[in-house]
PDB file of C-alpha atoms in Angstrom:
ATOM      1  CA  UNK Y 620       0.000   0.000   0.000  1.00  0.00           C
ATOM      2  CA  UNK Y 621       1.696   3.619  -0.798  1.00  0.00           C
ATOM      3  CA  UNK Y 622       1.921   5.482   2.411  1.00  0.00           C
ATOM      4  CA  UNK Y 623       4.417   8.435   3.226  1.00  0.00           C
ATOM      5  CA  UNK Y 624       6.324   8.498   6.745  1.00  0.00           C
ATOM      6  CA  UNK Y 625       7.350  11.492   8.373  1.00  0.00           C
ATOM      7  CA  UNK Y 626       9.726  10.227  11.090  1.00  0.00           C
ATOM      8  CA  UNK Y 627       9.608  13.186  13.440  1.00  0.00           C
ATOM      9  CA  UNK Y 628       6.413  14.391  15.342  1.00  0.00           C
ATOM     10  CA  UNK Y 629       7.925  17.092  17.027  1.00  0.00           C
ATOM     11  CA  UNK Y 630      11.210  19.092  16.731  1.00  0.00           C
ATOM     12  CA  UNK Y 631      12.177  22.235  18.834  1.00  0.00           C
ATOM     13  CA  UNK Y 632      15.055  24.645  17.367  1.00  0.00           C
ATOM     14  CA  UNK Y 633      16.651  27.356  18.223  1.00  0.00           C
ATOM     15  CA  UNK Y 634      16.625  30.707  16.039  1.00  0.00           C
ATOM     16  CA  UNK Y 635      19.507  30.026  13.213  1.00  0.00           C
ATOM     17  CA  UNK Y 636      19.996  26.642  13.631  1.00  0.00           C
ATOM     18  CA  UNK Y 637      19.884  23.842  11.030  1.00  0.00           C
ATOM     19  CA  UNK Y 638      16.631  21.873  10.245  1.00  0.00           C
ATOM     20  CA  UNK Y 639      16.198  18.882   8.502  1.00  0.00           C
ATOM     21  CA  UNK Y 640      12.993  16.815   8.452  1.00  0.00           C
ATOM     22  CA  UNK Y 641      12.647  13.436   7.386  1.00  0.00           C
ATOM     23  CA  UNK Y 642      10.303  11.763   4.775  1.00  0.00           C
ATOM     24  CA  UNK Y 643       9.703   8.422   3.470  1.00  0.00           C
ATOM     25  CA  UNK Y 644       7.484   6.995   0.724  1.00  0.00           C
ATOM     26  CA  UNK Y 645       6.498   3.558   0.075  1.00  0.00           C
ATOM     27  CA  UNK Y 646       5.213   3.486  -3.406  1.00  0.00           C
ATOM     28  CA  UNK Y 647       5.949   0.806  -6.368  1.00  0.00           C
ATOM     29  CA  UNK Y 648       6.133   3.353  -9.330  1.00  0.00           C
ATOM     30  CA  UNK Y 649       7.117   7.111 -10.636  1.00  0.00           C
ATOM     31  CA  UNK Y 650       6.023   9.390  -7.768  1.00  0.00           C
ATOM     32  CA  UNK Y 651       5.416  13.428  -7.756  1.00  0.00           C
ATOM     33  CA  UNK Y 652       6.898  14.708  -3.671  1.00  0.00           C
ATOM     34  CA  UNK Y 653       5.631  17.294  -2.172  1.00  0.00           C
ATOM     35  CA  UNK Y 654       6.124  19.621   1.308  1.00  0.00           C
ATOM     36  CA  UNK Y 655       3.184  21.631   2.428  1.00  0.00           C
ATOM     37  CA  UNK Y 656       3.703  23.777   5.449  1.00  0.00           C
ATOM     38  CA  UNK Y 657       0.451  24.719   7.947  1.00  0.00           C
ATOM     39  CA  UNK Y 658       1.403  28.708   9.806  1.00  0.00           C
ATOM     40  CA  UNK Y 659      -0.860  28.687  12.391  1.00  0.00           C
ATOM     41  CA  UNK Y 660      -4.582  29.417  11.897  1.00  0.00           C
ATOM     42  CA  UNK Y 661      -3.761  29.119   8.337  1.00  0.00           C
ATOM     43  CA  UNK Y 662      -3.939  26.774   5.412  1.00  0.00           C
ATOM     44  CA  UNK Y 663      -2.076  24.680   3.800  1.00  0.00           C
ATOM     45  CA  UNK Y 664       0.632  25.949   1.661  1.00  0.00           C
ATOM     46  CA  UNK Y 665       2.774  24.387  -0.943  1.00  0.00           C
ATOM     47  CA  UNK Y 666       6.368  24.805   0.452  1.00  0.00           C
ATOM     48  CA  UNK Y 667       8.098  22.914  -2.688  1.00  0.00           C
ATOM     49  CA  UNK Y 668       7.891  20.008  -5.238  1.00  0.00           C
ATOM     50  CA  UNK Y 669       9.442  17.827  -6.616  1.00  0.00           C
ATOM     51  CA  UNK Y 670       7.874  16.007 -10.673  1.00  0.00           C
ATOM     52  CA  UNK Y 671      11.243  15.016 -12.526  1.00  0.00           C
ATOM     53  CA  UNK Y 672      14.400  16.551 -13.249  1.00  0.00           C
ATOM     54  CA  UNK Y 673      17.445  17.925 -10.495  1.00  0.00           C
ATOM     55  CA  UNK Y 674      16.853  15.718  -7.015  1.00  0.00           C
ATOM     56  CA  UNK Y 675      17.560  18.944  -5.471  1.00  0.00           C
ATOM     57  CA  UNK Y 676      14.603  21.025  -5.598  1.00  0.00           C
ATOM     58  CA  UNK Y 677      14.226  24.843  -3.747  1.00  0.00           C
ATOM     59  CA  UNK Y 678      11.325  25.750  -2.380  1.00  0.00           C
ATOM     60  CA  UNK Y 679      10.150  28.981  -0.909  1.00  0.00           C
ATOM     61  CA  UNK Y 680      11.784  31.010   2.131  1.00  0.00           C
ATOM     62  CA  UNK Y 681      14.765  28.894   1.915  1.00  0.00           C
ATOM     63  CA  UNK Y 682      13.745  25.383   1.990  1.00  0.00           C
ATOM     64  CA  UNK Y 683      15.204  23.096  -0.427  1.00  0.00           C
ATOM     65  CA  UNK Y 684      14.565  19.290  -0.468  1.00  0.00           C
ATOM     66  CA  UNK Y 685      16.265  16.611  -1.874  1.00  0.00           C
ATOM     67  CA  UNK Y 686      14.599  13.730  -3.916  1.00  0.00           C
ATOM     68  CA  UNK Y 687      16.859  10.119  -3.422  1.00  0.00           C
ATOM     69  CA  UNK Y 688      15.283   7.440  -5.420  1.00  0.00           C
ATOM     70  CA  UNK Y 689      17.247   5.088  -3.877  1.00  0.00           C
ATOM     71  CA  UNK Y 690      16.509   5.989  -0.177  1.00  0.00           C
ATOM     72  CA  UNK Y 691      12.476   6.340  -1.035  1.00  0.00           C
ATOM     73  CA  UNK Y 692      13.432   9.910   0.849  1.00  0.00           C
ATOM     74  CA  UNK Y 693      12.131  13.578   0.322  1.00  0.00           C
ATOM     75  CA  UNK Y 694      14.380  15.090   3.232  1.00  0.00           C
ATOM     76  CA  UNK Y 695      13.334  18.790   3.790  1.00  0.00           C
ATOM     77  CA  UNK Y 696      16.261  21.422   4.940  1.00  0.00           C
ATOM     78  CA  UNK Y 697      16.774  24.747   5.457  1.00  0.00           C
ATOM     79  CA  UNK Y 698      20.270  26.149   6.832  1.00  0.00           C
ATOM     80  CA  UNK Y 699      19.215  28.365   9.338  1.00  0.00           C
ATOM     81  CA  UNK Y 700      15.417  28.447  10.733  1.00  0.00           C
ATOM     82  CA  UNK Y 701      13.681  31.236  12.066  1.00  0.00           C
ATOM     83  CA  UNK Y 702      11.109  32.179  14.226  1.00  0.00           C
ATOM     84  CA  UNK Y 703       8.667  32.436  11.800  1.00  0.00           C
ATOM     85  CA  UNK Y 704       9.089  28.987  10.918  1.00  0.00           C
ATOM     86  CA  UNK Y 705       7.279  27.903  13.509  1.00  0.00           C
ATOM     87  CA  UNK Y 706       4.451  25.668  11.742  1.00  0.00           C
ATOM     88  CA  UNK Y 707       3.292  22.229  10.896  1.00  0.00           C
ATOM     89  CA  UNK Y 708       5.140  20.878   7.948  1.00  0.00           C
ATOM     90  CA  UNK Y 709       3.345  17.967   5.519  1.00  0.00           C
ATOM     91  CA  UNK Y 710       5.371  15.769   3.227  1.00  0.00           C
ATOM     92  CA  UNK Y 711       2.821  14.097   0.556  1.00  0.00           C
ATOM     93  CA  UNK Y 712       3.281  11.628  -2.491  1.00  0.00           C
ATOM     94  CA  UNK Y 713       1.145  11.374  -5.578  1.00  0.00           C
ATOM     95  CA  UNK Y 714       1.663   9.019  -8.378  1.00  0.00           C
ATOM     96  CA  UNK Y 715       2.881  10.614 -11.566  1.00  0.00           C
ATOM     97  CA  UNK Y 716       0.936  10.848 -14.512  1.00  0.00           C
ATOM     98  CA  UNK Y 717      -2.334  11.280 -12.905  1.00  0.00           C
ATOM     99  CA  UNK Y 718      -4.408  13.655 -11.025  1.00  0.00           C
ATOM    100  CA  UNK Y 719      -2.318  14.145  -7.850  1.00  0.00           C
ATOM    101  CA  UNK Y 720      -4.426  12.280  -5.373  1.00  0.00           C
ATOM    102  CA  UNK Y 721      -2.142  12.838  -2.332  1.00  0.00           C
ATOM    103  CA  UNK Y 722      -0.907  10.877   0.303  1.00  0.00           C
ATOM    104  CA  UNK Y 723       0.320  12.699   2.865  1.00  0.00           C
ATOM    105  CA  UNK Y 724       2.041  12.046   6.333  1.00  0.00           C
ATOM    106  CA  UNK Y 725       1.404  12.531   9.840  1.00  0.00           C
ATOM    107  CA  UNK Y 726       3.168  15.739   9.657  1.00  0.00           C
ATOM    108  CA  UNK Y 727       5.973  17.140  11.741  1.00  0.00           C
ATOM    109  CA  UNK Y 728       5.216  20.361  14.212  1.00  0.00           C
ATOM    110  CA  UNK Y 729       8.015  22.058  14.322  1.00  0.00           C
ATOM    111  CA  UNK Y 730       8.377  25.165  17.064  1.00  0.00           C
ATOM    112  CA  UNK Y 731      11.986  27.552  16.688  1.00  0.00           C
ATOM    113  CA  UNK Y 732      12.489  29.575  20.015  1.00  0.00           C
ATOM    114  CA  UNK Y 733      13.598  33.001  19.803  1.00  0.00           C
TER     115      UNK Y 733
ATOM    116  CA  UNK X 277     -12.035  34.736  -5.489  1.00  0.00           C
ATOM    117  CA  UNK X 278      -8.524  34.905  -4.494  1.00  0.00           C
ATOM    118  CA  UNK X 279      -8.596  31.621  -2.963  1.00  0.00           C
ATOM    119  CA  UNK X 280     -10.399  28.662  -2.504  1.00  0.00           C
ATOM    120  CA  UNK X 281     -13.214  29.268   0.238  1.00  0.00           C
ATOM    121  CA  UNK X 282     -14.848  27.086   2.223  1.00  0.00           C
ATOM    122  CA  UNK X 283     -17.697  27.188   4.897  1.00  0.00           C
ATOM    123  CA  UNK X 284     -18.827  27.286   7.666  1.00  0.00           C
ATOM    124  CA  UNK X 285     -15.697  27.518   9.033  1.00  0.00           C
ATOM    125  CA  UNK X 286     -17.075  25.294  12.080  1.00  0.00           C
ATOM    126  CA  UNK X 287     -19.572  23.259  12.668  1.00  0.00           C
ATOM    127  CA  UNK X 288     -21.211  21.558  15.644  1.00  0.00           C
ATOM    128  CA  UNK X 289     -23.508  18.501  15.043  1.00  0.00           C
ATOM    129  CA  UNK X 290     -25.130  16.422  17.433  1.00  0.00           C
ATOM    130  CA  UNK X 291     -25.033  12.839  16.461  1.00  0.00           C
ATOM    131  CA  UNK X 292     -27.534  11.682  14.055  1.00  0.00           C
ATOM    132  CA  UNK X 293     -27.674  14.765  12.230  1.00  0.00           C
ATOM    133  CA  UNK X 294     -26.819  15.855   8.684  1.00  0.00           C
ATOM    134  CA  UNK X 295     -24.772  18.236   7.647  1.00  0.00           C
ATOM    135  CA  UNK X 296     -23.352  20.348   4.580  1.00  0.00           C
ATOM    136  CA  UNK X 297     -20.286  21.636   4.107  1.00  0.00           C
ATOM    137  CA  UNK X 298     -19.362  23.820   0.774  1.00  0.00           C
ATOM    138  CA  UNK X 299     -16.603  25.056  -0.745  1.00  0.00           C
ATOM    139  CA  UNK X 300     -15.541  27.342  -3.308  1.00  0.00           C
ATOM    140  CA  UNK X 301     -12.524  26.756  -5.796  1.00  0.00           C
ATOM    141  CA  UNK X 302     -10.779  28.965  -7.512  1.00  0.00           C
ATOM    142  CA  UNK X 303     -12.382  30.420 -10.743  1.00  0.00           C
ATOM    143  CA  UNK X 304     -11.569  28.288 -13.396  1.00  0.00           C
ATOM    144  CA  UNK X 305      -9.924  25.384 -11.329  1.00  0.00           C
ATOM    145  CA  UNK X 306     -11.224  22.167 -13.201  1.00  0.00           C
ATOM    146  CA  UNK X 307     -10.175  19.833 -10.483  1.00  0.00           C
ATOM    147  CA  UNK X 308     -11.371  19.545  -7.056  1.00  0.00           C
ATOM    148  CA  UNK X 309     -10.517  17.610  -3.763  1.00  0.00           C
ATOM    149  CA  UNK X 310     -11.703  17.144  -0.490  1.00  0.00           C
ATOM    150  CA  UNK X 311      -9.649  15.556   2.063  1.00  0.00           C
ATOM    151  CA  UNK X 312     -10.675  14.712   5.559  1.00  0.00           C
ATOM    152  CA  UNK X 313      -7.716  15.796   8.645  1.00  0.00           C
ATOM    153  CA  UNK X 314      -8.191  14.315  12.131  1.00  0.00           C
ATOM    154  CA  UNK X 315      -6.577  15.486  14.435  1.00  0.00           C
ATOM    155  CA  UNK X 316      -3.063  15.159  15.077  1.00  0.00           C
ATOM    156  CA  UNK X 317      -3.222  13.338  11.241  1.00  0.00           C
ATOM    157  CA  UNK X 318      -2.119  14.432   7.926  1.00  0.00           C
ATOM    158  CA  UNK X 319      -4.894  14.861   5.397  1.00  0.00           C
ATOM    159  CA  UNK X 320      -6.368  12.164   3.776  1.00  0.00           C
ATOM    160  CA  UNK X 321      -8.062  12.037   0.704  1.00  0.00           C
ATOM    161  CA  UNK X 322     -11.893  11.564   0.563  1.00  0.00           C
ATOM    162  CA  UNK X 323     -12.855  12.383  -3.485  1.00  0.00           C
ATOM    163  CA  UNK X 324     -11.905  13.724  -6.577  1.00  0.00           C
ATOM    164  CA  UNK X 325     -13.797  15.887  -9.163  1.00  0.00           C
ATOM    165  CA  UNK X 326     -12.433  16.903 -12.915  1.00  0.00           C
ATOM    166  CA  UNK X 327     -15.314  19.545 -13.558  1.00  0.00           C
ATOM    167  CA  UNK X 328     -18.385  18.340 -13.011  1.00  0.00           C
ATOM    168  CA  UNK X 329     -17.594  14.369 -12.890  1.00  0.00           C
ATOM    169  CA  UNK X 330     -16.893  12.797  -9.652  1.00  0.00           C
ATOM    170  CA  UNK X 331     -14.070  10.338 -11.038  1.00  0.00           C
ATOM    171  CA  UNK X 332     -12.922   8.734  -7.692  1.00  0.00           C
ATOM    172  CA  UNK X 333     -14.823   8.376  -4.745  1.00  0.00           C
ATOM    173  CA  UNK X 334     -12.549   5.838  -3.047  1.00  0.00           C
ATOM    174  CA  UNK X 335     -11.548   7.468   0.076  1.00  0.00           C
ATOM    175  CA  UNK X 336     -15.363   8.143   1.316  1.00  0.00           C
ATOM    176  CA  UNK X 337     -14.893   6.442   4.351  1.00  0.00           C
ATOM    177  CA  UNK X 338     -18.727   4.928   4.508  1.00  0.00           C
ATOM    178  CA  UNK X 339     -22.258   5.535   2.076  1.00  0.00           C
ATOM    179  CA  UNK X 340     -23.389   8.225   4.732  1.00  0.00           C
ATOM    180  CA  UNK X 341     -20.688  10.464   3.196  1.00  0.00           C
ATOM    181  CA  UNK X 342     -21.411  11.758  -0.113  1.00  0.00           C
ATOM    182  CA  UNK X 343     -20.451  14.509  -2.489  1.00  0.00           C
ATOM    183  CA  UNK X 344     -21.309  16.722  -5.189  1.00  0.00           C
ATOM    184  CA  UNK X 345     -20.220  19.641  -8.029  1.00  0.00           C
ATOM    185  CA  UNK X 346     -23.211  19.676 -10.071  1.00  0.00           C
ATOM    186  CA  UNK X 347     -22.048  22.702 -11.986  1.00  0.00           C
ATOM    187  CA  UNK X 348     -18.177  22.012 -12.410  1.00  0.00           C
ATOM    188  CA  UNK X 349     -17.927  24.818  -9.842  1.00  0.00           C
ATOM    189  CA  UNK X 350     -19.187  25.123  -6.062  1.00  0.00           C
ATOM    190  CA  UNK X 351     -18.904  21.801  -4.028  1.00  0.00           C
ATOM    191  CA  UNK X 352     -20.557  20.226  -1.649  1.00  0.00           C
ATOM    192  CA  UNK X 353     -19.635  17.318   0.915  1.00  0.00           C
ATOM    193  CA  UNK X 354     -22.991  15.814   3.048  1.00  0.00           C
ATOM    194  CA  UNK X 355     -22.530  13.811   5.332  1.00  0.00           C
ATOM    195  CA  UNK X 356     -25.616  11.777   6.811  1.00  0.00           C
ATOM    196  CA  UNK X 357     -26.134  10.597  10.239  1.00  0.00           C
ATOM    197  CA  UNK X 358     -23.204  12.108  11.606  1.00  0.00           C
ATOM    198  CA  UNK X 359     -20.684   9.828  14.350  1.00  0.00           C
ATOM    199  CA  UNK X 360     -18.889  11.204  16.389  1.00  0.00           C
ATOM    200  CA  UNK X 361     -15.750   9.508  14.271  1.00  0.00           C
ATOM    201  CA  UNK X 362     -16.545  11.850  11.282  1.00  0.00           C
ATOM    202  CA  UNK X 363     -14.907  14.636  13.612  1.00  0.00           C
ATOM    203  CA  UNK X 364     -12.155  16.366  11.868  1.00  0.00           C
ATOM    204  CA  UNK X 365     -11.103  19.156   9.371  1.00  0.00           C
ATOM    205  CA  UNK X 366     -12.591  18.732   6.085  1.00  0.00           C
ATOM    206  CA  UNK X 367     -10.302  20.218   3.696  1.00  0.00           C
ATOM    207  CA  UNK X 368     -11.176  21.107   0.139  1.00  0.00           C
ATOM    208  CA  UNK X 369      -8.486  21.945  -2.488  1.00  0.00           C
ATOM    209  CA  UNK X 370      -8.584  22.970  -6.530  1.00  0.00           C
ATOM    210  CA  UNK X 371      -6.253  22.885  -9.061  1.00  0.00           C
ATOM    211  CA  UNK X 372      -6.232  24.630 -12.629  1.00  0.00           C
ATOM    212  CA  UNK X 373      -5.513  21.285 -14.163  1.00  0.00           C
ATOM    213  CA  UNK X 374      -5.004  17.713 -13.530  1.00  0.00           C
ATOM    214  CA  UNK X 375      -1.130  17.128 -12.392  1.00  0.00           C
ATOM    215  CA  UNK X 376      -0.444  20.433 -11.107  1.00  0.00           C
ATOM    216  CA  UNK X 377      -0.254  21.815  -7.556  1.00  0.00           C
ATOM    217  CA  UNK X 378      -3.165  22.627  -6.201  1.00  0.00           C
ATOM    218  CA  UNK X 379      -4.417  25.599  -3.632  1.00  0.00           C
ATOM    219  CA  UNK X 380      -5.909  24.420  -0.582  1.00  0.00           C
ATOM    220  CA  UNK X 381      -9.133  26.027   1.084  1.00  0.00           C
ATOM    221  CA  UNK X 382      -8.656  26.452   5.564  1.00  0.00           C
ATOM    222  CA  UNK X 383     -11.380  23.939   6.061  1.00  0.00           C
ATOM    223  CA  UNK X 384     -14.464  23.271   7.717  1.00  0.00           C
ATOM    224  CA  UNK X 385     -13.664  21.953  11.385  1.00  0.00           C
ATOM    225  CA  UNK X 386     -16.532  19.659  11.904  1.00  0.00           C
ATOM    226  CA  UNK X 387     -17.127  18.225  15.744  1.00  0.00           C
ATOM    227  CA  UNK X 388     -19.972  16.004  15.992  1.00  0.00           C
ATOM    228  CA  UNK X 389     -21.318  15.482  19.935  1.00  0.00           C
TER     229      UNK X 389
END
């Protein structure tokens, strides 16, 4: 069954410090990879993706993510957080080729202290 | 509109009752989601729509739940005899085309007692 496995639930930070959040898919063919991020009180917002093309994909307000077929991993990073990072962060899978019916994970909260 | 809208924004139901929730795509947006969030999940995908055609319904969790876009715009998710298990965000989301990113709506938070 495709699923997508975020392996963090929580993760505190401290302004300027380096964040990487992990992200695993299980699916048997050609998948799109996606990171949404949730501000609080807000929607979901598309943070970066990844279809084909350079592994390494950059995203918005510094986040970058890099696809490794290998590893079944969509690894989100940014260099140096920020307060205003705090949020929820989503990674999601969708089969290619089709209509993007996404699978997300359980999502990662991640809070950065001033 | 500028986004994709969705209401009420929350709803109570008591248990046994039906409800509506709507939402609003973007203008133009041929394909529409809703996906249900409980809490402390990620979103998980309910049903699809490419304009007015409902073209997978696989992720309606039982028959109570059921959904519509009769004009290829405004949608609407019903669900019947509410449980208290149907608690959650409802999320809807459109997308200008099929295989592109799509703009999500903030939800309907739906809390059934």
């Amino acid at each position: 069954a495709q699923s997508v496995s975020q392996h963090n639930h929580h993760v505190i930070l401290s302004e300027a410090a380096s964040l990487e959040l992990g992200c695993n898919y299980s699916y048997g063919g050609t998948v799109n990879l996606f990171w949404y991020v949730q501000y609080p009180g807000q929607h979901l917002q598309l943070l970066l993706k990844y279809f084909s093309g350079d592994p390494l994909v950059k995203g918005i307000k510094g986040f970058e993510a890099e696809f490794i077929k290998s590893k079944f991993s969509f690894n989100l990073r940014k260099p140096s957080v920020q307060w205003s990072d705090t949020a929820e962060y989503f990674c999601a899978a969708s089969p290619s080729g089709g209509y993007n019916k996404l699978i997300f994970g359980a999502g990662t909260r991640l809070a950065v202290h001033p | 509109g500028a986004g994709v809208s969705q209401s009420p924004r929350y709803k109570v139901a008591k248990r046994g009752q039906d409800v509506a929730l709507r939402c609003d795509p973007i203008s133009g947006h041929v394909s529409l989601f809703w996906y249900q969030q409980a809490l402390g999940q990620g979103p998980e995908f309910l049903t699809y729509f490419q304009n007015e055609a409902q073209l997978d319904k696989s992720g309606l969790p039982s028959d109570r739940f059921f959904a519509e876009r009769p004009e290829g715009s405004v949608s609407t998710l019903k669900i019947q005899r509410t449980q208290q298990e149907d608690s959650a965000v409802y999320l809807c989301a459109s997308s200008v085309r099929q295989n592109y990113g799509y703009t999500f709506g903030s939800g309907t938070r739906l809390t059934v007692v």
